[in-house]
Short mmCIF file of C-alpha atoms in Angstrom, two decimals:
data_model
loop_
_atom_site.label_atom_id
_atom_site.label_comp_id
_atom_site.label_asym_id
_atom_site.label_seq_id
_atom_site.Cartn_x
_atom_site.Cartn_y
_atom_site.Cartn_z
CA UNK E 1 148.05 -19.13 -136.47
CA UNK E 2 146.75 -19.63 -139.98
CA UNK E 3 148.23 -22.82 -141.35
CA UNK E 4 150.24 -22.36 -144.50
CA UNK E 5 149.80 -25.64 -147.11
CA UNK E 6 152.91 -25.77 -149.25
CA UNK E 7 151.90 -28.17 -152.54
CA UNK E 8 154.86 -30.19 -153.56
CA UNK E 9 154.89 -31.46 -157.08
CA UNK E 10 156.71 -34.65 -158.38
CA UNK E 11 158.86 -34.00 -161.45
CA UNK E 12 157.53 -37.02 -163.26
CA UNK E 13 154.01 -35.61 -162.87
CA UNK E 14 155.22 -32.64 -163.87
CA UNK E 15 157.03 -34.02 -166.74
CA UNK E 16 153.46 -35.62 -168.20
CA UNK E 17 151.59 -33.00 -167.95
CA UNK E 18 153.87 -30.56 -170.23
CA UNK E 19 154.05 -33.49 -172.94
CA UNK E 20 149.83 -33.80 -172.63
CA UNK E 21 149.68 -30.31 -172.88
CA UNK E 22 152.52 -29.69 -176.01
CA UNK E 23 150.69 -32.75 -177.86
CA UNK E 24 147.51 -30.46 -177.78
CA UNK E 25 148.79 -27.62 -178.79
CA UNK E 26 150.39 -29.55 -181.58
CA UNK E 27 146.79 -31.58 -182.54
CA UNK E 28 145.51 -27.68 -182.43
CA UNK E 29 147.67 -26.20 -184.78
CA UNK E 30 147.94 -29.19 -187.17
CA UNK E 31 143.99 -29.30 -187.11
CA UNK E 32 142.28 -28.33 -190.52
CA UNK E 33 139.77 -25.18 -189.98
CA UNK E 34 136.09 -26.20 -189.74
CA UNK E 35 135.06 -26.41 -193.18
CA UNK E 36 132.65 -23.60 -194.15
CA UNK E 37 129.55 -24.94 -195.72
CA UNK E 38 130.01 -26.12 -199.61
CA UNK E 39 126.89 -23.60 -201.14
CA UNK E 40 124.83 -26.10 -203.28
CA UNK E 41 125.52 -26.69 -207.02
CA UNK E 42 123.55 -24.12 -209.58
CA UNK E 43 121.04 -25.62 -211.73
CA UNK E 44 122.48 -24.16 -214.74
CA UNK E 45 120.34 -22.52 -217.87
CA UNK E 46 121.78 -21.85 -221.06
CA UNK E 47 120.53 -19.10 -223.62
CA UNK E 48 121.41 -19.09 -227.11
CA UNK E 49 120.19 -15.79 -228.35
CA UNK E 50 121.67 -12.96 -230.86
CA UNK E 51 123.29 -10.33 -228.40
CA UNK E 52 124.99 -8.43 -231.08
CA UNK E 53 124.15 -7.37 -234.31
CA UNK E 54 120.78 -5.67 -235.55
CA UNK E 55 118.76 -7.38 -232.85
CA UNK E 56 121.13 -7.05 -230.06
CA UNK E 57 118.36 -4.90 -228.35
CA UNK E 58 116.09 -8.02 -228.38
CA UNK E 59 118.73 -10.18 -226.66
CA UNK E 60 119.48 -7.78 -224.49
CA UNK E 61 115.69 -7.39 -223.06
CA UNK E 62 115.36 -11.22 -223.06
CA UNK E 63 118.59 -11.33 -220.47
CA UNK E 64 117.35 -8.63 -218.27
CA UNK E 65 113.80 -10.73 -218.45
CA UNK E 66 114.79 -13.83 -217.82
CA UNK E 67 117.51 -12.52 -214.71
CA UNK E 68 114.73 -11.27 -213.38
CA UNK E 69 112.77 -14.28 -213.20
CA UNK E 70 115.73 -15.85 -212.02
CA UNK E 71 116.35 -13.47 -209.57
CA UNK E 72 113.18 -13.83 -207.93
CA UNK E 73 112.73 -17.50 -207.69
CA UNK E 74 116.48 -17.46 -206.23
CA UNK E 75 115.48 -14.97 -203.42
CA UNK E 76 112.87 -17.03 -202.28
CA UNK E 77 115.86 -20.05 -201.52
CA UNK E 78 115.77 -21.46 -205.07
CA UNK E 79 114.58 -24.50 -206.13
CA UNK E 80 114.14 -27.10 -203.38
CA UNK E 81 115.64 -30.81 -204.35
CA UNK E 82 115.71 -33.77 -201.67
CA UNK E 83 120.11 -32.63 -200.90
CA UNK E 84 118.53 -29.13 -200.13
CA UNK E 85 117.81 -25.99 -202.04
CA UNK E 86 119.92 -25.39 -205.33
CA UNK E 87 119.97 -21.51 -206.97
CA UNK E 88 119.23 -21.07 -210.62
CA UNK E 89 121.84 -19.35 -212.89
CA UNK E 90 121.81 -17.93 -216.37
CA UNK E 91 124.87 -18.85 -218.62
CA UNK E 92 124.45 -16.71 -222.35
CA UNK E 93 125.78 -17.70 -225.55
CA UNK E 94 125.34 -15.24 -228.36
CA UNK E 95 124.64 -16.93 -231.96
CA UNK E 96 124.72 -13.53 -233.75
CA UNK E 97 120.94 -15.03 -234.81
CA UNK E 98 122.14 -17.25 -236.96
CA UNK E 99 121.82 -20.57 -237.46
CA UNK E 100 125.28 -22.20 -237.98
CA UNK E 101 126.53 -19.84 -234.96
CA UNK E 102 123.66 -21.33 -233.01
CA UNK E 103 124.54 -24.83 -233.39
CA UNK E 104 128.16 -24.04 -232.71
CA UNK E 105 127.15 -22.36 -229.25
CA UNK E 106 124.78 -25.34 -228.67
CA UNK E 107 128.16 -27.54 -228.46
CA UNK E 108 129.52 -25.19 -225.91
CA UNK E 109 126.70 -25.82 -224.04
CA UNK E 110 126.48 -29.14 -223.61
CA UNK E 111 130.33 -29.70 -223.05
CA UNK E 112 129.66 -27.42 -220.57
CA UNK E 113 126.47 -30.06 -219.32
CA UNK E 114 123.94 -27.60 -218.95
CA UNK E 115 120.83 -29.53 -218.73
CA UNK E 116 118.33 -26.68 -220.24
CA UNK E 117 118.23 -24.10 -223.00
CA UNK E 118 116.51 -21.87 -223.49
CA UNK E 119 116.18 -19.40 -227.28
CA UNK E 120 113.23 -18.08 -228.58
CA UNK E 121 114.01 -14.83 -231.28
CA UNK E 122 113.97 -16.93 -234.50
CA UNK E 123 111.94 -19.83 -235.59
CA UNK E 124 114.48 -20.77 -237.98
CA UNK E 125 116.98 -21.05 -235.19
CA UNK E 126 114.81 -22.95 -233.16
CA UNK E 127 113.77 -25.81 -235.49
CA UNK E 128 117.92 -26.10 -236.21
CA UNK E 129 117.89 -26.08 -232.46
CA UNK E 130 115.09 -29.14 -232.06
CA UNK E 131 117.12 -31.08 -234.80
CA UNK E 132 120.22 -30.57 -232.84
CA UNK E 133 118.52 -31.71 -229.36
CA UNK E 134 117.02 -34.86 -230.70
CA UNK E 135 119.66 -36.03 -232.15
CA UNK E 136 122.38 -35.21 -228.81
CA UNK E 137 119.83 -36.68 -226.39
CA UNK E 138 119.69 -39.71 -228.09
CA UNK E 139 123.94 -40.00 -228.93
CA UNK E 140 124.28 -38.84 -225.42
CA UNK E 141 121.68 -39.69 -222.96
CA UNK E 142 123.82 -39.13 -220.04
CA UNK E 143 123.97 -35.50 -220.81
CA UNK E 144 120.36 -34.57 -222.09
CA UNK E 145 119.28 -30.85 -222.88
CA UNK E 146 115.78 -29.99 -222.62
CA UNK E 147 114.83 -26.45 -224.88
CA UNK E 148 112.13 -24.38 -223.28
CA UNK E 149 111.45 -22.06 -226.25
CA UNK E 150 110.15 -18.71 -224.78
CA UNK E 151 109.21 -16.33 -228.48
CA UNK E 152 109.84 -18.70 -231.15
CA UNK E 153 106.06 -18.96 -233.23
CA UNK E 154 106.13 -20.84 -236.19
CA UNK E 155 103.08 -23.43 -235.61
CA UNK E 156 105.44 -25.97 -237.45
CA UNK E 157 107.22 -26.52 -233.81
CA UNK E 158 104.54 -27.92 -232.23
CA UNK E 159 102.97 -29.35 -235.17
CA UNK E 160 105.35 -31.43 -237.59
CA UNK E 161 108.38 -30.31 -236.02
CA UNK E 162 107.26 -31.36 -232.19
CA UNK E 163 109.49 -32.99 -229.82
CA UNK E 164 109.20 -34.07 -226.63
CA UNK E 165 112.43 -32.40 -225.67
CA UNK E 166 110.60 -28.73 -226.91
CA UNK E 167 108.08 -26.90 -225.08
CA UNK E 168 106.84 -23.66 -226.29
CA UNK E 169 105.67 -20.91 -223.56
CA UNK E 170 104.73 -18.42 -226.39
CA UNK E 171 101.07 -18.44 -228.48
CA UNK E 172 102.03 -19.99 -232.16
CA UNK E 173 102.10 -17.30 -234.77
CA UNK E 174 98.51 -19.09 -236.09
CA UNK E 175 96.87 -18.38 -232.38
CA UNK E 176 98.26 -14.64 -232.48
CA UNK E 177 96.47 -14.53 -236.05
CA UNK E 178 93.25 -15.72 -234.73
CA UNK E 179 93.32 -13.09 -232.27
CA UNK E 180 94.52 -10.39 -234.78
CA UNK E 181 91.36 -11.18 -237.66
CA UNK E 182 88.80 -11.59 -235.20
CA UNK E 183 89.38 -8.15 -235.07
CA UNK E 184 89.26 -7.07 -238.31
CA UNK E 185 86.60 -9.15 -238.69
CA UNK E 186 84.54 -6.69 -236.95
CA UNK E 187 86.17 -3.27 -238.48
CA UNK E 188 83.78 -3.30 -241.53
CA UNK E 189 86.42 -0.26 -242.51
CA UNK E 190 89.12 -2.41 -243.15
CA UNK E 191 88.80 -3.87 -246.78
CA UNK E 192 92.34 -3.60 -248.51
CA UNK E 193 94.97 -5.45 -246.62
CA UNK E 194 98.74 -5.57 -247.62
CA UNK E 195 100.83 -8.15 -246.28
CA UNK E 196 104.45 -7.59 -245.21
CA UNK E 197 106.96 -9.93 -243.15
CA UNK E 198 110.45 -10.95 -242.88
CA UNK E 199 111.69 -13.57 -245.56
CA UNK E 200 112.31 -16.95 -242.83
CA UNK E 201 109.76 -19.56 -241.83
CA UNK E 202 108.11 -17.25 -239.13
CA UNK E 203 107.36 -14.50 -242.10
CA UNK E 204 105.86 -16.87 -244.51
CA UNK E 205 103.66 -18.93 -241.68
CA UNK E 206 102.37 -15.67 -240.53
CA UNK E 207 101.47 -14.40 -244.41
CA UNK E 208 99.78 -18.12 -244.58
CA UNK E 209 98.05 -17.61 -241.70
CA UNK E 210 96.89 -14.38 -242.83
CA UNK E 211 95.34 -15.64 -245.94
CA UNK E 212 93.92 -18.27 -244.66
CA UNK E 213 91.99 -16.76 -241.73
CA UNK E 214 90.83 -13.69 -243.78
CA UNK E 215 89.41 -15.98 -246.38
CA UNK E 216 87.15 -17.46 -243.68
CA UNK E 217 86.50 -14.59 -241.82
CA UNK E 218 86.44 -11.70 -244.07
CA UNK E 219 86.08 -13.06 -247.96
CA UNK E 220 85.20 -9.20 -249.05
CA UNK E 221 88.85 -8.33 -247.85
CA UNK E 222 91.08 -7.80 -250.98
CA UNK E 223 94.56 -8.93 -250.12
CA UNK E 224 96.61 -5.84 -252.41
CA UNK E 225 99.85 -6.90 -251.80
CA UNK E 226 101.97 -9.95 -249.79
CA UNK E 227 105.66 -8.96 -249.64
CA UNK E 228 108.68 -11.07 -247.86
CA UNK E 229 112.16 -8.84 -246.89
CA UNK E 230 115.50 -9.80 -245.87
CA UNK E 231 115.53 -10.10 -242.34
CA UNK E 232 117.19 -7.23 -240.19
CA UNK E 233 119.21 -6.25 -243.65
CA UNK E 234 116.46 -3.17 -245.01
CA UNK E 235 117.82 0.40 -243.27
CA UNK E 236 115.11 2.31 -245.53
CA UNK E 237 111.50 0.84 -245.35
CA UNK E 238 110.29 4.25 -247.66
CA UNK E 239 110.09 2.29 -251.32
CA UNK E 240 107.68 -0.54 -249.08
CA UNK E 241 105.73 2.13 -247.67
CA UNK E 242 105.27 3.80 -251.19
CA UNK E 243 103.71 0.34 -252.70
CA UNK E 244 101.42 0.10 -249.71
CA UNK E 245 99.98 3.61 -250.71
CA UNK E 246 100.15 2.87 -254.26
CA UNK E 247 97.89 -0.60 -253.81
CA UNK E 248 95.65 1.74 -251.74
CA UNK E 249 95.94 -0.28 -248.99
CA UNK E 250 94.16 1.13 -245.20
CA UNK E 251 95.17 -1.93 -243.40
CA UNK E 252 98.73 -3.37 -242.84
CA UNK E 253 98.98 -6.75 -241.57
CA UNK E 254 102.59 -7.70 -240.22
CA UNK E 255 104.81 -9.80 -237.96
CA UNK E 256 108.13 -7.93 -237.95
CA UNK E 257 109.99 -7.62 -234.97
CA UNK E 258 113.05 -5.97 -233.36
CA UNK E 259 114.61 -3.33 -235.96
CA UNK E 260 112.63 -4.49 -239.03
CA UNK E 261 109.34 -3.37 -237.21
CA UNK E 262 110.69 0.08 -235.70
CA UNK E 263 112.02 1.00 -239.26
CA UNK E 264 108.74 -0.08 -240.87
CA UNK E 265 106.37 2.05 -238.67
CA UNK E 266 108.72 4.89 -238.56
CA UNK E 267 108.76 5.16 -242.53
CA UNK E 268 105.02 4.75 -242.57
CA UNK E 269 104.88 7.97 -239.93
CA UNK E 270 107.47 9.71 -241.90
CA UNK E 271 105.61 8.95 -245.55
CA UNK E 272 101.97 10.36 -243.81
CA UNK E 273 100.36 6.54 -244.18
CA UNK E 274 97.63 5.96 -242.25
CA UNK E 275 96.40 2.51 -242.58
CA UNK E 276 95.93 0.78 -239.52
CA UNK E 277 98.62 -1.75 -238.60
CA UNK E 278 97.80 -5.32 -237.30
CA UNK E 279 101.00 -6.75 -235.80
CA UNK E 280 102.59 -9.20 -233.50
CA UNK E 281 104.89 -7.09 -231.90
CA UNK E 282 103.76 -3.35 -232.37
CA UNK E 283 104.57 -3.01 -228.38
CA UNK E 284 108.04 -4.39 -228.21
CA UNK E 285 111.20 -2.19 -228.08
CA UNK E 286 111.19 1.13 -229.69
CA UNK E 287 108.40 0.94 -231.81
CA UNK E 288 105.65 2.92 -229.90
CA UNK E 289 107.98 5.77 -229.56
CA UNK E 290 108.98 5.27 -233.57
CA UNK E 291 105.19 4.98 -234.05
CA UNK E 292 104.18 8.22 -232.26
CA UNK E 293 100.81 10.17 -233.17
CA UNK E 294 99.97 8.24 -236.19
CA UNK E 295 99.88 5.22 -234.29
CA UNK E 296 96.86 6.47 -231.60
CA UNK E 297 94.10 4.24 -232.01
CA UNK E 298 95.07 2.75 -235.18
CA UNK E 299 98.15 0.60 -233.90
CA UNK E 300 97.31 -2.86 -233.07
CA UNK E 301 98.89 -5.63 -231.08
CA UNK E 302 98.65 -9.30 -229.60
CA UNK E 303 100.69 -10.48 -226.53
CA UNK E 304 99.58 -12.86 -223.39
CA UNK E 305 100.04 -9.56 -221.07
CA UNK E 306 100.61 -5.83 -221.01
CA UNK E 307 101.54 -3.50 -218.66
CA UNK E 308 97.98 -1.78 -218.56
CA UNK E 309 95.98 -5.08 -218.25
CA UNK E 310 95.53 -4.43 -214.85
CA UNK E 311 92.61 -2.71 -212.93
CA UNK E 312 94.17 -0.18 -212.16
CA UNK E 313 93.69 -0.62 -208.49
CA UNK E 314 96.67 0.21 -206.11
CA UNK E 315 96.76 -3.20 -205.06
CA UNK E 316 95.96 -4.59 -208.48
CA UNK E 317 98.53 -8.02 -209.08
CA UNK E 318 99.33 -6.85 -212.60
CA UNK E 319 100.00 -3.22 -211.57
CA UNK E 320 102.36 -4.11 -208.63
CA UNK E 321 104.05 -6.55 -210.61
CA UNK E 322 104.89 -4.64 -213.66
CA UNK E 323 106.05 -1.82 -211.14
CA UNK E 324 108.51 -4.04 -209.28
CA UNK E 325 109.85 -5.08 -212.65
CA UNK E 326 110.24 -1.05 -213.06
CA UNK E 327 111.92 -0.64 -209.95
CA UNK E 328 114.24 -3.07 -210.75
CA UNK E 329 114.73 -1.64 -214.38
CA UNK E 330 114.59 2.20 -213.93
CA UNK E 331 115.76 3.36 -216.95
CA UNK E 332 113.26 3.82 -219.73
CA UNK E 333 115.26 1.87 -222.39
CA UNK E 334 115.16 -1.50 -220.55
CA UNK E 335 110.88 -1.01 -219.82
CA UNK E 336 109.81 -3.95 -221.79
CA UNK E 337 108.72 -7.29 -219.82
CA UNK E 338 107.71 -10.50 -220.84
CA UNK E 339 105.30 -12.42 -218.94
CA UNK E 340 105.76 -15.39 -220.52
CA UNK E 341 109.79 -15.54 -219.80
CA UNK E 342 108.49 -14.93 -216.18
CA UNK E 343 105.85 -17.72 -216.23
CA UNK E 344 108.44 -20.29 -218.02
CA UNK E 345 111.33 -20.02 -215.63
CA UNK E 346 108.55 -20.20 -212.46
CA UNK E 347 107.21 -23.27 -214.58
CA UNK E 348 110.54 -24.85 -215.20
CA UNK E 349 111.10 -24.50 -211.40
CA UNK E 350 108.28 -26.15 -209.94
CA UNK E 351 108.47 -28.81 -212.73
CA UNK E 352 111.61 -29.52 -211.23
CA UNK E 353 110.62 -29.54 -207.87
CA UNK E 354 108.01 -32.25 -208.93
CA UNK E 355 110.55 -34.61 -210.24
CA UNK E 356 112.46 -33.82 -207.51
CA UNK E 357 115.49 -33.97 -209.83
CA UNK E 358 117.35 -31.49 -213.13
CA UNK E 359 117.23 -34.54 -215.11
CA UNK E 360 115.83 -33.42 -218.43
CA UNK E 361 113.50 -36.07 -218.99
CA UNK E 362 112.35 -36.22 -215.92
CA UNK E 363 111.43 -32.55 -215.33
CA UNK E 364 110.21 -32.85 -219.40
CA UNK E 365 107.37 -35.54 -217.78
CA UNK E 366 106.55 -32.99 -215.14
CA UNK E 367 105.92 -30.17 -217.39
CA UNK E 368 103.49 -31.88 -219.32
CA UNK E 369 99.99 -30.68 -218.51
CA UNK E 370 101.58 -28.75 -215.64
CA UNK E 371 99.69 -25.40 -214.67
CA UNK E 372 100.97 -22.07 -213.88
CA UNK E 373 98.64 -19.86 -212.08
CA UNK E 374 98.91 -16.04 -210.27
CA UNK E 375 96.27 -13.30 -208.92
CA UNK E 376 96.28 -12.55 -212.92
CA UNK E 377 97.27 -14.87 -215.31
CA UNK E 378 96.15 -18.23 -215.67
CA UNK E 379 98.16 -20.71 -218.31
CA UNK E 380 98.68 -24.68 -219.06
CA UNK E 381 101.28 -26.79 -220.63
CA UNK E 382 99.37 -29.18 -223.52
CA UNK E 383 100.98 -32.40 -223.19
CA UNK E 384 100.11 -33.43 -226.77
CA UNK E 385 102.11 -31.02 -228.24
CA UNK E 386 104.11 -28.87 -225.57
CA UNK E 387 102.64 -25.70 -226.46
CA UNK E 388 101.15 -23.10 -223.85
CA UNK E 389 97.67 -22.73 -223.68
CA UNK E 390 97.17 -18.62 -221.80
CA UNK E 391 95.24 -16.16 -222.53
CA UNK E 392 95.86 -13.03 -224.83
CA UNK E 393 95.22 -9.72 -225.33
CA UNK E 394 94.40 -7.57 -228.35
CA UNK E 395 95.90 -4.17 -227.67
CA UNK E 396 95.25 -0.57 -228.99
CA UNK E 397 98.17 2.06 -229.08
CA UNK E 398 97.01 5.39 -227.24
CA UNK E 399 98.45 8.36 -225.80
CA UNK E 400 99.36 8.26 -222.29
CA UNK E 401 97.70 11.46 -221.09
CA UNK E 402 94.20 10.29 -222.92
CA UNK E 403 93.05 8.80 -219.59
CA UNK E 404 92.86 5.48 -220.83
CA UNK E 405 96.14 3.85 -219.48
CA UNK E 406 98.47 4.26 -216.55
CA UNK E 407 101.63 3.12 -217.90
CA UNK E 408 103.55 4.15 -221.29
CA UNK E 409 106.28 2.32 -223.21
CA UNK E 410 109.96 3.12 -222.45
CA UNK E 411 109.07 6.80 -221.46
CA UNK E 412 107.46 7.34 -224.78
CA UNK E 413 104.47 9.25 -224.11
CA UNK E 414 102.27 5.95 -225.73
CA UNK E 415 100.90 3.10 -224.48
CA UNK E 416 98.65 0.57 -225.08
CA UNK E 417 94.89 -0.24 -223.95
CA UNK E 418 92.84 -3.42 -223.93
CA UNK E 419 90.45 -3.91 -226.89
CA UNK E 420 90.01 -6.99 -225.95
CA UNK E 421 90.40 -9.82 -224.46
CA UNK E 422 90.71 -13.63 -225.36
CA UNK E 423 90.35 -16.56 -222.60
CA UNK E 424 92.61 -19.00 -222.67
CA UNK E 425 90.36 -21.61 -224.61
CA UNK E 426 89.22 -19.06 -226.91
CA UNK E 427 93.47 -19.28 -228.35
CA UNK E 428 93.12 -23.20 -228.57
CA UNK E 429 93.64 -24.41 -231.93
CA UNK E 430 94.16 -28.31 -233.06
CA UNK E 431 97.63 -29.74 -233.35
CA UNK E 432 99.01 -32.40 -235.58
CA UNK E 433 102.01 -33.36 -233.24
CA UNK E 434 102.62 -36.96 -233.26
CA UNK E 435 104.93 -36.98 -230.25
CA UNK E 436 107.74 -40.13 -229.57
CA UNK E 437 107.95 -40.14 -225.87
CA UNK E 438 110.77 -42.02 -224.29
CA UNK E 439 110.24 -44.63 -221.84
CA UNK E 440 109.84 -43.14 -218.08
#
């Protein structure tokens, strides 16, 4: 017979284990959950930057720009610090382009202690904006700001005005003029010039730059008329237009922007003018497609990239990259991209990689003579003065079925072409910053 094993168990044994096993259940329930990993802090960037008003549409491209940027760098981990990988992230502040609201929105900034700022779409702004950062990084050096300037051009900001808290990723309005009357220099057509800008510091330093260089290039040019207007407050350009023709004028030379530029161009094509027009920003939002036909082949511009500066190649660098841009921005009104915005936040990044830290000064130290380079674009920080040395491009507006260009502006029709091309050494020009450093 099978032997049957009956297991007898003693009550105090018993007893114990129910009491071990209650107390467990109890350590269980009164157990915190495992704590889910804390993501790392954001390394914040502020923009001050008019997002309303007449130059909204400026702001606005400069956000989707500069998201973009962030985006990318952000996708790749983010920037890597010795407690691990920290995101970037965009705060905006909108000054309404002024200068009183920018100062304003600069105090919301740093009470909310974002260590960099960035604002670029007025030079008058951004010297109020230099004054401003001087003086709060010295009252408060526990919560330093550090502006990375992105389209503002007056030369006086790396010249007089310098800081080492400042560092400009844009050519100076003086180095876009260089590029501009070399080639007018060489159009022995062009011999009545009227001068036309908006009535701030940029406006003036680009008419005084335009004087200047003509007079050394080009002393046969007759300079027929040099006119300053409000800034984004002229609707009808028509009674400017009319002098122009009056003075007899067959060359324009002009750094308007935003709405001031589209309005000018479009009264010119409405009016039948057909000087040629030199300009800064002839490429930016809405103005090819205000330009139209009377701007083919005699619309100029100057900017450190353009979408057709490519080869042309399917694998060409420029090509892809504008196209992934593109992608990411389908809709024709939003097809405008800055290279620079692209090449300061990738800057800014490894800079603070380098210092291993988002301390301002620290990250200023490794910016100086730092050097951004991709499979197309080639550009270096100047430590005497903070401004970018890059290359830059004289364009030509054309039609985008003449052969000459693969990619139009904002569904337009027009484009631009290469005319030529400057090396980066070529755009150098001397600097009077005397820079105060502080100590390391």
């Amino acid at each position: 017979m099978r032997e049957i094993v009956r297991l007898k168990f003693h009550p105090l044994l018993c007893a114990v284990a129910v009491a071990a096993t209650l107390a467990l259940h109890a350590a269980a329930q009164a157990a915190p959950p495992a704590t889910p990993a804390v993501p790392a802090a954001p390394i914040r960037i502020g923009m001050i930057d008019g997002l309303s008003g007449p130059f909204a549409n400026a702001g606005e491209a400069v956000v989707r720009n500069i998201s973009y940027a962030i985006d990318r760098i952000n996708a790749r981990g983010g920037v890597t610090l010795p407690d691990g990988k920290h995101p970037l992230q965009l705060s905006t502040f909108d000054n309404k382009l002024g200068v009183e609201d920018s100062l304003v929105q600069f105090r919301q900034l740093t009470d909310q202690r974002i260590p960099f700022l960035i604002e670029g779409n007025s030079s008058a702004v951004a010297a109020a904006l230099i004054d401003a950062v001087n003086k709060h990084n010295q009252r408060e050096p526990d919560n330093r700001v550090l502006f990375l300037n992105y389209s503002a051009v007056d030369p006086a900001l790396t010249n007089e005005k310098c800081s080492f808290w400042h560092f400009r990723f844009d050519a100076s309005a003086d180095m876009r003029m260089q590029a501009l009357t070399e080639a007018i220099k060489a159009d022995a057509g062009t011999r009545r010039v009227y001068l036309i800008g908006q009535d701030y510091s940029f406006g003036r330093q680009v008419a005084k730059a335009a004087r200047e260089q003509l007079a050394a290039k080009r002393p046969d040019i007759a300079i027929v008329g040099d006119e300053l207007h409000p800034i984004g407050k002229i609707k009808d350009f028509a009674p400017y237009i009319a002098k122009m023709k009056s003075a007899g004028a067959d060359a324009v030379i002009t750094g308007n922007w935003g709405n001031d530029l589209t309005l000018l161009v479009k009264a010119a094509r409405d009016a039948g003018f057909k000087a040629k027009f030199y300009t800064f920003y002839a490429n930016s939002l809405g103005a090819p497609a205000a330009i139209g036909e009377a701007g083919v082949g005699t619309v100029r511009a100057v900017a450190e990239w353009h979408p057709n500066a490519g080869t042309g190649a399917a694998d060409s660098p420029s090509d892809v990259f504008y196209q992934q841009f593109r992608k990411r921005y389908p809709q024709a009104r939003d097809d405008y991209m800055y290279l620079r915005m692209q090449v300061m936040i990738e800057m800014l990044a490894k800079a603070i990689e380098k210092a291993k830290s988002a301390d301002p000064k620290a990250v200023a130290y490794a910016l100086e003579g730092a050097h951004y380079q991709s499979a197309f674009h080639d550009a270096t920080m100047r430590a005497a003065d903070h401004q970018l040395i890059q290359p830059l491009y004289l364009m030509q507006m054309q039609r985008a079925d003449s052969g000459g260009i693969r990619f139009d502006n904002e569904g337009s029709g027009y484009g631009f072409r290469t005319e030529r091309f400057i090396p980066a050494e070529q755009t150098v020009l001397p600097t009077s910053c005397k820079m105060q450093r502080p100590p390391r």
